[in-house]
Short mmCIF file of C-alpha atoms and ligand atoms in Angstrom, two decimals:
data_model
loop_
_atom_site.label_atom_id
_atom_site.label_comp_id
_atom_site.label_asym_id
_atom_site.label_seq_id
_atom_site.Cartn_x
_atom_site.Cartn_y
_atom_site.Cartn_z
CA MET A 1 -12.98 -26.37 51.55
CA LYS A 2 -14.20 -25.86 48.01
CA VAL A 3 -12.14 -23.57 45.78
CA ALA A 4 -13.17 -22.25 42.36
CA VAL A 5 -10.36 -21.22 40.02
CA ILE A 6 -11.44 -18.99 37.13
CA GLY A 7 -9.26 -19.73 34.09
CA SER A 8 -7.01 -22.62 33.06
CA GLY A 9 -3.86 -20.74 32.01
CA PHE A 10 -0.48 -21.43 33.62
CA SER A 11 -1.35 -19.43 36.75
CA GLY A 12 -4.75 -21.08 37.23
CA ILE A 13 -3.45 -24.64 36.88
CA SER A 14 -0.44 -23.85 39.06
CA SER A 15 -2.59 -22.46 41.90
CA ALA A 16 -5.00 -25.40 41.56
CA CYS A 17 -2.15 -27.92 41.93
CA PHE A 18 -0.82 -26.29 45.11
CA LEU A 19 -4.29 -26.05 46.65
CA ALA A 20 -5.27 -29.62 45.76
CA LYS A 21 -2.01 -30.87 47.26
CA GLU A 22 -3.08 -29.25 50.56
CA GLY A 23 -6.40 -31.10 50.44
CA TYR A 24 -8.64 -28.40 48.95
CA ASP A 25 -11.45 -29.48 46.64
CA VAL A 26 -10.56 -27.50 43.49
CA THR A 27 -12.55 -26.92 40.31
CA ILE A 28 -11.17 -24.90 37.39
CA PHE A 29 -13.77 -23.13 35.23
CA GLU A 30 -12.54 -22.31 31.73
CA LYS A 31 -14.59 -20.43 29.15
CA ASN A 32 -12.76 -22.04 26.21
CA ASN A 33 -13.00 -25.69 25.20
CA SER A 34 -9.40 -26.55 26.11
CA PRO A 35 -6.85 -25.67 28.81
CA GLY A 36 -3.83 -23.39 28.53
CA GLY A 37 -5.26 -19.90 28.06
CA ARG A 38 -2.80 -17.89 26.03
CA ALA A 39 -0.68 -21.04 25.75
CA ARG A 40 -3.35 -23.10 23.92
CA LYS A 41 -2.60 -24.92 20.70
CA PHE A 42 -4.54 -25.44 17.50
CA GLU A 43 -4.21 -28.16 14.90
CA SER A 44 -5.14 -27.99 11.25
CA GLN A 45 -4.08 -29.73 8.01
CA GLY A 46 -1.35 -31.68 9.82
CA PHE A 47 0.17 -28.57 11.46
CA THR A 48 0.24 -28.02 15.24
CA PHE A 49 0.63 -24.42 16.38
CA ASP A 50 1.43 -23.16 19.84
CA MET A 51 -0.83 -20.12 19.96
CA GLY A 52 1.17 -18.04 22.44
CA PRO A 53 4.48 -18.72 24.19
CA SER A 54 7.28 -20.28 22.20
CA TRP A 55 10.39 -19.39 24.26
CA TYR A 56 11.06 -21.81 27.10
CA TRP A 57 13.29 -19.76 29.38
CA MET A 58 14.23 -20.20 33.07
CA PRO A 59 14.08 -24.01 33.13
CA ASP A 60 14.92 -23.84 36.84
CA VAL A 61 11.48 -22.31 37.55
CA PHE A 62 9.68 -25.18 35.79
CA GLU A 63 11.80 -27.73 37.69
CA ALA A 64 11.10 -25.93 40.98
CA PHE A 65 7.38 -26.10 40.19
CA PHE A 66 7.34 -29.85 39.45
CA ASP A 67 9.69 -30.55 42.34
CA GLN A 68 7.04 -29.39 44.82
CA PHE A 69 5.01 -32.40 43.72
CA ASN A 70 8.00 -34.79 43.70
CA LYS A 71 8.01 -34.70 39.91
CA LYS A 72 10.39 -33.52 37.21
CA SER A 73 9.63 -31.88 33.89
CA SER A 74 10.98 -35.07 32.25
CA ASP A 75 8.05 -36.98 33.78
CA TYR A 76 5.88 -35.04 31.32
CA TYR A 77 7.99 -33.81 28.40
CA ALA A 78 11.49 -33.97 26.93
CA LEU A 79 13.53 -30.77 26.80
CA GLU A 80 16.18 -29.89 24.30
CA ARG A 81 18.57 -26.92 24.55
CA LEU A 82 18.63 -25.01 21.28
CA ASP A 83 22.03 -24.15 19.82
CA PRO A 84 22.23 -21.55 18.36
CA SER A 85 19.71 -20.09 20.79
CA TYR A 86 18.33 -17.80 18.09
CA ARG A 87 19.18 -15.87 14.94
CA ILE A 88 19.07 -12.10 14.50
CA PHE A 89 18.62 -10.49 11.10
CA TYR A 90 20.10 -6.99 11.26
CA SER A 91 20.02 -6.75 7.47
CA ARG A 92 20.17 -9.16 4.51
CA LYS A 93 23.95 -9.32 4.77
CA ASP A 94 24.23 -9.01 8.51
CA ILE A 95 22.81 -12.09 10.16
CA VAL A 96 24.04 -13.17 13.57
CA ASP A 97 23.47 -16.49 15.32
CA ILE A 98 23.56 -16.34 19.11
CA PRO A 99 25.50 -19.39 20.26
CA ALA A 100 24.54 -21.32 23.39
CA ASP A 101 28.21 -21.66 24.31
CA PHE A 102 29.49 -18.70 26.33
CA SER A 103 33.04 -18.62 24.92
CA CYS A 104 31.59 -18.52 21.39
CA LEU A 105 29.34 -15.65 22.47
CA CYS A 106 32.39 -13.79 23.82
CA GLN A 107 34.06 -14.19 20.40
CA LEU A 108 30.95 -12.74 18.79
CA PHE A 109 31.04 -9.72 21.14
CA GLU A 110 34.76 -9.21 20.42
CA ARG A 111 34.12 -9.30 16.69
CA LEU A 112 31.44 -6.61 16.93
CA GLU A 113 33.11 -4.47 19.60
CA PRO A 114 36.73 -5.25 20.42
CA GLY A 115 37.31 -5.47 24.17
CA SER A 116 33.60 -5.99 24.93
CA SER A 117 33.83 -9.61 26.11
CA LYS A 118 35.31 -8.58 29.44
CA PHE A 119 32.38 -6.20 29.93
CA LEU A 120 30.00 -8.98 28.99
CA LYS A 121 31.45 -11.11 31.78
CA LYS A 122 31.01 -8.27 34.28
CA PHE A 123 27.50 -7.53 32.98
CA LEU A 124 26.55 -11.18 33.37
CA GLU A 125 28.04 -11.47 36.87
CA GLU A 126 25.80 -8.58 37.90
CA ALA A 127 22.84 -10.16 36.09
CA LYS A 128 23.48 -13.47 37.89
CA TYR A 129 23.43 -11.70 41.26
CA LYS A 130 20.11 -10.04 40.34
CA TYR A 131 18.64 -13.31 39.10
CA GLU A 132 19.60 -15.15 42.28
CA VAL A 133 18.42 -12.41 44.66
CA GLY A 134 15.31 -11.77 42.54
CA MET A 135 14.36 -15.45 42.43
CA ARG A 136 15.08 -15.99 46.11
CA ASP A 137 13.80 -12.77 47.67
CA LEU A 138 11.50 -10.97 45.27
CA VAL A 139 9.38 -13.02 42.89
CA TYR A 140 7.88 -15.33 45.51
CA LYS A 141 6.71 -12.39 47.65
CA PRO A 142 2.95 -11.73 47.62
CA GLY A 143 3.48 -7.99 47.10
CA LEU A 144 1.06 -7.12 49.89
CA SER A 145 3.26 -4.60 51.65
CA PHE A 146 6.36 -2.52 51.08
CA PHE A 147 7.74 -4.00 54.32
CA GLU A 148 8.18 -7.37 52.62
CA LEU A 149 11.13 -5.81 50.83
CA LEU A 150 12.83 -4.66 54.03
CA ASP A 151 13.74 -7.94 55.68
CA THR A 152 15.90 -9.44 52.99
CA ASP A 153 19.15 -9.17 51.09
CA LEU A 154 17.19 -6.99 48.67
CA LEU A 155 17.82 -3.87 50.70
CA LYS A 156 21.39 -4.77 51.56
CA GLY A 157 22.17 -5.16 47.91
CA ILE A 158 19.78 -2.50 46.58
CA PHE A 159 22.51 -0.64 44.69
CA LYS A 160 23.79 -3.84 43.11
CA LEU A 161 20.26 -4.52 41.87
CA HIS A 162 20.18 -1.26 39.88
CA VAL A 163 16.52 -0.71 40.66
CA PHE A 164 16.71 3.03 40.11
CA GLN A 165 18.61 2.96 36.82
CA SER A 166 16.99 2.21 33.47
CA MET A 167 18.02 -0.75 31.37
CA SER A 168 18.70 1.63 28.53
CA THR A 169 21.28 3.64 30.52
CA TYR A 170 22.76 0.55 32.13
CA VAL A 171 23.37 -1.37 28.88
CA ARG A 172 24.96 1.69 27.26
CA LYS A 173 27.36 2.01 30.19
CA TYR A 174 29.00 -1.22 29.04
CA PHE A 175 28.40 -1.44 25.30
CA LYS A 176 28.46 0.95 22.35
CA HIS A 177 27.77 -1.24 19.34
CA PRO A 178 24.10 -0.86 18.35
CA GLN A 179 23.74 -4.58 17.60
CA LEU A 180 24.99 -5.56 21.04
CA ILE A 181 22.68 -3.01 22.63
CA GLN A 182 19.72 -4.45 20.71
CA LEU A 183 20.71 -7.99 21.63
CA LEU A 184 20.82 -7.13 25.32
CA GLU A 185 17.63 -5.07 25.29
CA PHE A 186 15.59 -7.63 23.37
CA PRO A 187 14.65 -9.84 26.39
CA LEU A 188 12.74 -6.87 27.79
CA LEU A 189 10.11 -7.55 25.16
CA PHE A 190 9.06 -10.39 27.45
CA LEU A 191 8.43 -7.89 30.23
CA GLY A 192 6.35 -5.66 28.06
CA ALA A 193 8.11 -2.38 28.75
CA ALA A 194 10.49 -0.03 26.95
CA PRO A 195 14.20 -0.17 27.94
CA GLU A 196 14.02 3.49 29.09
CA LYS A 197 11.18 2.64 31.49
CA THR A 198 12.43 -0.71 32.74
CA PRO A 199 14.65 -0.89 35.84
CA ALA A 200 18.09 -2.37 35.15
CA LEU A 201 17.17 -4.99 37.76
CA TYR A 202 15.75 -6.81 34.76
CA SER A 203 19.15 -7.46 33.23
CA LEU A 204 18.45 -10.67 35.14
CA MET A 205 16.65 -11.60 31.92
CA ASN A 206 20.03 -11.52 30.14
CA TYR A 207 21.28 -14.07 32.62
CA ALA A 208 18.22 -16.19 31.80
CA ASP A 209 18.90 -15.78 28.08
CA ILE A 210 22.67 -16.24 27.95
CA ALA A 211 23.52 -18.43 30.93
CA LEU A 212 20.37 -20.53 31.44
CA GLY A 213 19.62 -20.88 27.75
CA THR A 214 16.75 -21.32 25.32
CA TRP A 215 15.02 -24.70 25.52
CA TYR A 216 12.30 -26.48 23.60
CA PRO A 217 9.84 -29.04 24.95
CA ASN A 218 9.51 -31.67 22.22
CA GLY A 219 6.04 -31.54 20.72
CA GLY A 220 5.73 -27.81 21.55
CA MET A 221 5.00 -25.53 24.50
CA PHE A 222 1.55 -27.04 24.87
CA LYS A 223 3.28 -30.20 26.17
CA VAL A 224 3.95 -28.20 29.34
CA ILE A 225 0.24 -27.45 29.71
CA GLU A 226 -0.60 -31.11 29.04
CA GLY A 227 1.90 -32.14 31.72
CA MET A 228 0.44 -29.70 34.23
CA VAL A 229 -3.10 -30.86 33.47
CA ARG A 230 -2.02 -34.47 34.09
CA LEU A 231 -0.43 -33.44 37.36
CA ALA A 232 -3.53 -31.47 38.39
CA LEU A 233 -5.86 -34.38 37.57
CA SER A 234 -3.66 -36.74 39.60
CA LEU A 235 -4.06 -34.36 42.56
CA GLY A 236 -7.85 -34.40 42.19
CA VAL A 237 -8.39 -31.06 40.41
CA LYS A 238 -11.57 -30.96 38.30
CA PHE A 239 -11.66 -29.12 34.96
CA GLU A 240 -14.89 -27.64 33.58
CA PHE A 241 -14.42 -26.43 30.00
CA ASN A 242 -16.90 -24.29 28.01
CA SER A 243 -17.75 -22.82 31.40
CA THR A 244 -17.88 -19.03 31.40
CA VAL A 245 -17.92 -17.39 34.81
CA GLN A 246 -20.46 -14.58 34.54
CA GLN A 247 -20.49 -13.28 38.09
CA ILE A 248 -18.89 -13.64 41.51
CA ILE A 249 -21.72 -13.68 44.05
CA ILE A 250 -21.05 -11.43 47.03
CA GLU A 251 -22.67 -11.61 50.44
CA GLY A 252 -21.37 -8.87 52.71
CA LYS A 253 -17.56 -9.15 52.60
CA HIS A 254 -17.62 -12.69 51.32
CA ALA A 255 -17.83 -14.39 47.92
CA SER A 256 -20.36 -17.18 48.35
CA GLY A 257 -20.09 -18.63 44.86
CA LEU A 258 -20.08 -18.12 41.13
CA VAL A 259 -22.58 -17.86 38.34
CA VAL A 260 -21.28 -20.22 35.65
CA ASN A 261 -23.23 -20.70 32.44
CA ASP A 262 -26.30 -19.26 34.23
CA CYS A 263 -26.05 -21.69 37.19
CA ILE A 264 -25.13 -20.73 40.75
CA ILE A 265 -22.40 -22.84 42.35
CA ASP A 266 -21.31 -22.34 45.97
CA PHE A 267 -17.64 -22.10 46.95
CA ASP A 268 -15.57 -21.25 50.03
CA TYR A 269 -12.82 -19.50 48.08
CA VAL A 270 -12.38 -18.01 44.63
CA VAL A 271 -9.04 -17.70 42.82
CA ALA A 272 -9.38 -15.43 39.79
CA ALA A 273 -6.82 -16.57 37.21
CA ALA A 274 -8.58 -14.83 34.31
CA ASP A 275 -7.43 -11.34 33.29
CA TYR A 276 -7.50 -9.19 36.44
CA HIS A 277 -9.25 -6.25 34.82
CA HIS A 278 -12.05 -8.49 33.50
CA VAL A 279 -12.68 -10.09 36.90
CA ASP A 280 -12.50 -6.82 38.77
CA GLN A 281 -14.64 -4.75 36.41
CA ASN A 282 -17.04 -7.31 34.93
CA LEU A 283 -17.58 -10.09 37.47
CA LEU A 284 -17.87 -8.02 40.66
CA PRO A 285 -20.41 -5.38 41.71
CA ALA A 286 -18.96 -1.84 41.65
CA SER A 287 -18.97 -1.73 45.47
CA HIS A 288 -16.54 -4.67 45.72
CA ARG A 289 -14.02 -3.89 43.00
CA ASN A 290 -10.41 -3.50 44.03
CA TYR A 291 -9.75 -0.70 41.53
CA SER A 292 -11.63 1.88 39.48
CA GLU A 293 -11.81 1.94 35.68
CA LYS A 294 -9.66 5.10 35.88
CA TYR A 295 -6.95 3.14 37.70
CA TRP A 296 -6.92 0.59 34.88
CA GLN A 297 -6.87 3.25 32.18
CA ASN A 298 -3.73 4.67 33.84
CA ARG A 299 -1.82 1.36 33.91
CA ALA A 300 1.01 0.82 31.42
CA MET A 301 -0.02 -2.33 29.61
CA ALA A 302 2.40 -4.71 27.94
CA PRO A 303 2.00 -4.88 24.14
CA SER A 304 -0.58 -6.76 22.22
CA SER A 305 0.54 -8.84 19.25
CA MET A 306 -0.42 -9.33 15.67
CA ILE A 307 0.23 -12.99 14.97
CA PHE A 308 0.17 -15.07 11.81
CA TYR A 309 0.11 -18.87 11.99
CA LEU A 310 1.23 -20.07 8.58
CA GLY A 311 1.61 -23.51 7.06
CA ILE A 312 4.23 -23.50 4.27
CA ASN A 313 4.29 -26.36 1.78
CA LYS A 314 8.06 -26.39 1.30
CA SER A 315 11.23 -26.38 3.34
CA MET A 316 12.36 -22.84 4.22
CA LYS A 317 16.00 -21.85 4.01
CA ASN A 318 17.92 -19.43 6.21
CA LEU A 319 15.60 -19.74 9.19
CA LEU A 320 16.35 -21.27 12.59
CA HIS A 321 13.84 -22.23 15.26
CA HIS A 322 13.78 -18.66 16.70
CA ASN A 323 14.45 -15.65 14.43
CA LEU A 324 14.38 -11.96 15.32
CA PHE A 325 14.06 -9.38 12.58
CA PHE A 326 15.84 -6.27 13.86
CA ASP A 327 16.39 -4.68 10.46
CA GLN A 328 14.38 -1.55 11.32
CA ASP A 329 14.63 1.26 13.83
CA PHE A 330 14.06 -0.24 17.31
CA SER A 331 13.32 3.11 18.99
CA ARG A 332 10.69 4.10 16.46
CA HIS A 333 8.83 0.82 16.89
CA THR A 334 9.13 1.14 20.70
CA HIS A 335 7.71 4.67 20.49
CA GLU A 336 4.79 3.39 18.40
CA ILE A 337 4.05 0.79 21.09
CA TYR A 338 4.57 2.78 24.29
CA GLY A 339 5.03 6.47 23.47
CA LYS A 340 2.33 7.28 20.96
CA PRO A 341 0.34 4.05 20.54
CA SER A 342 -0.31 3.54 16.83
CA TRP A 343 0.06 0.89 14.16
CA PRO A 344 3.82 0.54 13.61
CA THR A 345 5.35 1.99 10.45
CA ASN A 346 8.13 -0.54 10.01
CA PRO A 347 7.92 -2.97 12.89
CA LEU A 348 10.50 -5.40 14.17
CA PHE A 349 9.07 -8.88 14.19
CA TYR A 350 9.76 -12.41 15.38
CA VAL A 351 9.44 -15.66 13.44
CA CYS A 352 9.31 -19.04 15.14
CA CYS A 353 9.82 -22.05 12.91
CA PRO A 354 9.53 -24.99 15.34
CA SER A 355 9.46 -27.49 12.49
CA LYS A 356 13.22 -26.86 12.20
CA THR A 357 13.60 -28.74 15.51
CA ASP A 358 10.47 -30.86 15.67
CA THR A 359 9.06 -32.81 12.72
CA SER A 360 5.80 -33.51 14.59
CA VAL A 361 4.49 -29.92 14.19
CA ALA A 362 4.23 -29.89 10.37
CA PRO A 363 3.62 -32.43 7.59
CA LYS A 364 6.80 -33.95 6.14
CA GLY A 365 8.79 -31.48 4.01
CA GLN A 366 6.63 -28.52 5.14
CA GLU A 367 7.18 -25.77 7.71
CA ASN A 368 5.25 -24.34 10.62
CA LEU A 369 5.69 -20.55 10.84
CA PHE A 370 4.56 -18.40 13.76
CA ILE A 371 5.07 -14.70 13.04
CA LEU A 372 4.60 -12.13 15.80
CA ILE A 373 4.63 -8.34 15.56
CA PRO A 374 4.50 -6.57 18.95
CA VAL A 375 1.91 -3.78 18.71
CA ALA A 376 0.35 -1.28 21.11
CA PRO A 377 -2.68 -2.51 23.06
CA GLY A 378 -6.03 -0.82 22.45
CA LEU A 379 -5.67 -0.34 18.67
CA LYS A 380 -8.58 -0.87 16.29
CA ASP A 381 -7.93 -4.19 14.64
CA ASP A 382 -9.60 -5.22 11.36
CA ASP A 383 -9.10 -7.59 8.43
CA GLU A 384 -7.68 -4.87 6.19
CA THR A 385 -4.95 -4.06 8.75
CA ARG A 386 -4.09 -7.74 9.16
CA LYS A 387 -3.73 -8.17 5.38
CA ARG A 388 -1.51 -5.10 5.20
CA TYR A 389 0.84 -6.40 7.90
CA LEU A 390 1.02 -9.91 6.45
CA ASN A 391 2.00 -8.33 3.19
CA LEU A 392 4.59 -6.09 4.86
CA VAL A 393 6.14 -8.97 6.79
CA MET A 394 6.17 -11.25 3.74
CA THR A 395 8.00 -8.65 1.67
CA ARG A 396 10.70 -8.31 4.32
CA LEU A 397 10.89 -12.00 5.14
CA GLU A 398 11.25 -12.94 1.47
CA ASP A 399 13.90 -10.31 0.98
CA LEU A 400 15.89 -11.02 4.16
CA THR A 401 15.84 -14.81 3.79
CA GLY A 402 16.23 -14.72 0.01
CA GLN A 403 13.29 -16.91 -1.06
CA SER A 404 9.69 -16.70 -2.18
CA ILE A 405 7.14 -17.69 0.45
CA ARG A 406 3.76 -16.18 -0.42
CA GLU A 407 2.73 -18.73 -3.00
CA ASN A 408 3.65 -21.57 -0.65
CA ILE A 409 1.24 -20.57 2.11
CA VAL A 410 -1.26 -23.42 2.49
CA LEU A 411 -2.65 -22.40 5.88
CA ASN A 412 -3.12 -18.85 7.09
CA ARG A 413 -4.70 -17.79 10.36
CA SER A 414 -4.25 -14.38 11.94
CA TYR A 415 -4.73 -13.35 15.57
CA ALA A 416 -4.74 -9.88 17.17
CA HIS A 417 -6.56 -7.56 19.61
CA PHE A 418 -10.03 -8.68 18.66
CA ASP A 419 -9.16 -12.35 19.32
CA PHE A 420 -7.41 -11.62 22.64
CA ILE A 421 -10.56 -9.88 23.82
CA ALA A 422 -12.98 -12.51 22.46
CA ASP A 423 -10.94 -15.51 23.67
CA TYR A 424 -9.51 -14.27 26.99
CA ASN A 425 -11.41 -11.10 27.97
CA ALA A 426 -8.06 -9.32 27.63
CA PHE A 427 -8.06 -5.66 28.68
CA LYS A 428 -7.33 -3.57 25.54
CA GLY A 429 -6.50 -6.84 23.78
CA ASN A 430 -3.19 -7.13 25.65
CA ALA A 431 -1.05 -10.21 25.04
CA TYR A 432 1.33 -10.15 28.01
CA GLY A 433 -0.54 -8.37 30.80
CA LEU A 434 0.94 -5.42 32.63
CA ALA A 435 4.29 -3.85 31.77
CA ASN A 436 7.07 -4.33 34.33
CA THR A 437 7.92 -0.68 34.86
CA LEU A 438 9.40 0.48 38.19
CA LEU A 439 6.02 1.86 39.27
CA GLN A 440 4.38 -1.47 38.44
CA THR A 441 6.81 -3.77 40.23
CA ALA A 442 6.28 -5.91 43.37
CA ASN A 443 3.76 -4.34 45.78
CA LEU A 444 2.96 -1.62 43.20
CA LYS A 445 1.19 -4.19 41.00
CA PRO A 446 -2.54 -4.86 41.33
CA SER A 447 -2.92 -6.76 44.60
CA ILE A 448 -3.41 -10.53 44.80
CA VAL A 449 -6.05 -10.03 47.50
CA ASN A 450 -9.38 -8.28 47.17
CA LYS A 451 -9.46 -5.76 50.01
CA LYS A 452 -13.25 -5.84 50.22
CA VAL A 453 -13.89 -9.57 49.71
CA SER A 454 -11.98 -11.69 52.21
CA ASN A 455 -12.02 -14.98 50.26
CA LEU A 456 -11.26 -13.69 46.75
CA PHE A 457 -7.69 -13.84 45.41
CA TYR A 458 -6.17 -12.89 42.05
CA THR A 459 -3.35 -14.56 40.16
CA GLY A 460 -1.83 -14.39 36.67
CA GLN A 461 0.21 -12.12 34.49
CA LEU A 462 -1.49 -8.87 35.62
CA THR A 463 -0.40 -9.29 39.22
CA VAL A 464 2.85 -10.34 40.95
CA PRO A 465 5.42 -11.22 39.79
CA GLY A 466 4.45 -10.31 36.18
CA PRO A 467 4.09 -11.48 32.59
CA GLY A 468 5.58 -14.66 31.12
CA VAL A 469 5.19 -18.37 31.69
CA PRO A 470 7.67 -18.75 34.60
CA PRO A 471 6.17 -15.75 36.49
CA SER A 472 2.65 -17.14 35.92
CA LEU A 473 3.69 -20.48 37.45
CA ILE A 474 5.13 -18.59 40.42
CA SER A 475 2.04 -16.39 40.69
CA GLY A 476 -0.15 -19.49 41.10
CA GLN A 477 2.09 -20.76 43.87
CA VAL A 478 2.16 -17.40 45.67
CA VAL A 479 -1.62 -17.01 45.65
CA ALA A 480 -2.21 -20.60 46.82
CA ARG A 481 0.15 -19.96 49.74
CA GLU A 482 -1.75 -16.78 50.72
CA LEU A 483 -5.11 -18.54 50.51
CA ILE A 484 -3.86 -21.42 52.68
CA LYS A 485 -2.45 -18.90 55.17
CA ALA A 486 -5.79 -17.06 55.32
CA GLN A 487 -7.68 -20.30 55.92
CA ARG A 488 -5.26 -21.36 58.69
CA ALA A 489 -5.64 -17.96 60.36
CA LYS A 490 -9.41 -18.39 60.25
CA GLU A 491 -9.17 -21.87 61.76
CA ASN A 492 -6.93 -20.55 64.55
CA VAL A 493 -9.42 -17.78 65.40
CA ASN A 494 -12.26 -20.30 65.57
C1 FAD B 501 1.50 -14.34 21.67
C2 FAD B 501 2.14 -14.57 23.00
C3 FAD B 501 3.46 -14.97 23.06
C4 FAD B 501 4.06 -15.20 24.30
N1 FAD B 501 5.34 -15.65 24.32
C5 FAD B 501 5.88 -16.03 25.50
C6 FAD B 501 7.10 -16.75 25.52
O1 FAD B 501 7.67 -17.04 24.47
N2 FAD B 501 7.61 -17.13 26.73
C7 FAD B 501 6.96 -16.84 27.92
O2 FAD B 501 7.46 -17.20 29.00
N3 FAD B 501 5.77 -16.17 27.91
C8 FAD B 501 5.21 -15.79 26.74
N4 FAD B 501 3.99 -15.19 26.71
C9 FAD B 501 3.33 -14.84 27.97
C10 FAD B 501 2.66 -16.05 28.62
O3 FAD B 501 2.05 -16.84 27.66
C11 FAD B 501 1.61 -15.55 29.62
O4 FAD B 501 2.23 -14.65 30.54
C12 FAD B 501 0.94 -16.66 30.41
O5 FAD B 501 0.58 -17.73 29.59
C13 FAD B 501 -0.28 -16.06 31.12
O6 FAD B 501 -0.91 -17.03 31.89
P1 FAD B 501 -2.15 -16.61 32.79
O7 FAD B 501 -2.56 -17.83 33.55
O8 FAD B 501 -1.86 -15.40 33.59
O9 FAD B 501 -3.32 -16.13 31.78
P2 FAD B 501 -4.07 -16.83 30.57
O10 FAD B 501 -3.20 -17.81 29.89
O11 FAD B 501 -4.65 -15.76 29.73
O12 FAD B 501 -5.25 -17.63 31.27
C14 FAD B 501 -6.46 -17.01 31.66
C15 FAD B 501 -7.60 -17.94 31.34
O13 FAD B 501 -8.82 -17.40 31.87
C16 FAD B 501 -9.88 -17.72 30.96
N5 FAD B 501 -11.01 -16.82 31.21
C17 FAD B 501 -11.09 -15.48 30.96
N6 FAD B 501 -12.30 -15.01 31.36
C18 FAD B 501 -12.99 -16.07 31.85
C19 FAD B 501 -14.29 -16.22 32.40
N7 FAD B 501 -15.13 -15.18 32.58
N8 FAD B 501 -14.70 -17.46 32.78
C20 FAD B 501 -13.87 -18.55 32.63
N9 FAD B 501 -12.62 -18.45 32.11
C21 FAD B 501 -12.18 -17.22 31.75
C22 FAD B 501 -9.24 -17.51 29.60
O14 FAD B 501 -9.96 -18.18 28.60
C23 FAD B 501 -7.84 -18.13 29.83
O15 FAD B 501 -7.85 -19.50 29.54
C24 FAD B 501 3.34 -14.97 25.50
C25 FAD B 501 2.01 -14.56 25.43
C26 FAD B 501 1.40 -14.37 24.20
C27 FAD B 501 -0.03 -13.98 24.15
#
């Protein structure tokens, strides 16, 4: 059985590995010249930049992935737990390091809000329960029917999962100090939704943050992609780069093949691991699309990002590997992303300086800076706007870290909506796919099966279980399992 996978991001490579392991003949078609999708890297002037993900969270999910192939992450890359996990700048004078050690974190909570450490313990016990139930009973479900949710501990423990309460209300039930609230709401940025719109089920992300920790694969996040590519090749997966899929060829209710770089290639199955909206709206005839353009226009998308990859020709002080700049009004920025999409007035931003941990990502004595501003998807992005935001961020970064930076920039590349669309066919230039709101969770997400084309499946951050590297790995596994099940059912009928 020949399977075509469209896209070589985490979800595409993951699905390819599971299918190849079952004996399928798998080819991945990737429009770009290298694997990884949003997790690609670029190298210039001695700097190596991870283009997308930089937070390695949920190490258990990566281990579970490699374990299915009798491998470990350490067969491909070396992991290091970061301590402190990250630094938060609330103001120039108010800078807080989040320690990896739980008792130190309790002391920090006590300092900011006396008596709060006992609530933190309770909050985390509940988050642990959600993480364990979520990982066991929810994220590996294909999301094909509401009934999937009925047969498990999910329903028994539905009230303990806080599905019908917002994160915003839930966090405030335990904590009053604005800095603690911000600290606990920050992981939701990974889910692409506002705290008011996100079910408190997702406090499981706080368990991931605080209990499971922040890790770094030496050499950068792209080492994970390199490891997965090695694994895929060893299983017989073929990679075709610079290969744009232009069309999925339909015969009746069946996809018979793909048009790739103007050539027709026949396949028995297609796994679409490129952005769902692009595949659905651009690669299929209107009669065989799963959803209408109106449906897509009504989805709540996760944010896009304005990113600056900077090479700095000196050592930077007062920065750790991960740094969050929460010195401005969180709710205003959130409103400018989700409420009334517009360029943010005074955005929060994130700075990753991996050269603090890893000397291989910058020339000696220099620093690698990745700056990310979450912004609404669908905005008009141009050079003038990029310059304005680099300037704005520089002014704040120089002030908050107490040093000059501008004149030390020796490499400067920006990346925003336009690039997400050009490089990944990203709907509205989104960075992280679909927001994880209650109405876009589990079987309410775009389906992994095409209802009109029996051998076409979808995977990736716009379908179950959602955005982020660990969910994309899981998504690939889930879709491979459904494809294998469909093929077995067909064999049994014949
Ligand atoms: C800036 C940024 C920061 C992030 N930070 C984190 C983080 O710190 N931690 C975390 O866990 N997650 C993070 N994420 C999210 C995470 O990177 C994504 O959820 C994940 O990588 C998505 O994988 P995917 O396989 O669904 O899609 P993608 O990686 O987008 O892969 C899709 C692939 O399909 C290809 N493609 C598209 N159209 C075609 C076509 N017609 N023909 C052939 N190929 C095509 C694209 O080129 C791309 O390679 C971040 C994302 C971004 C953008």
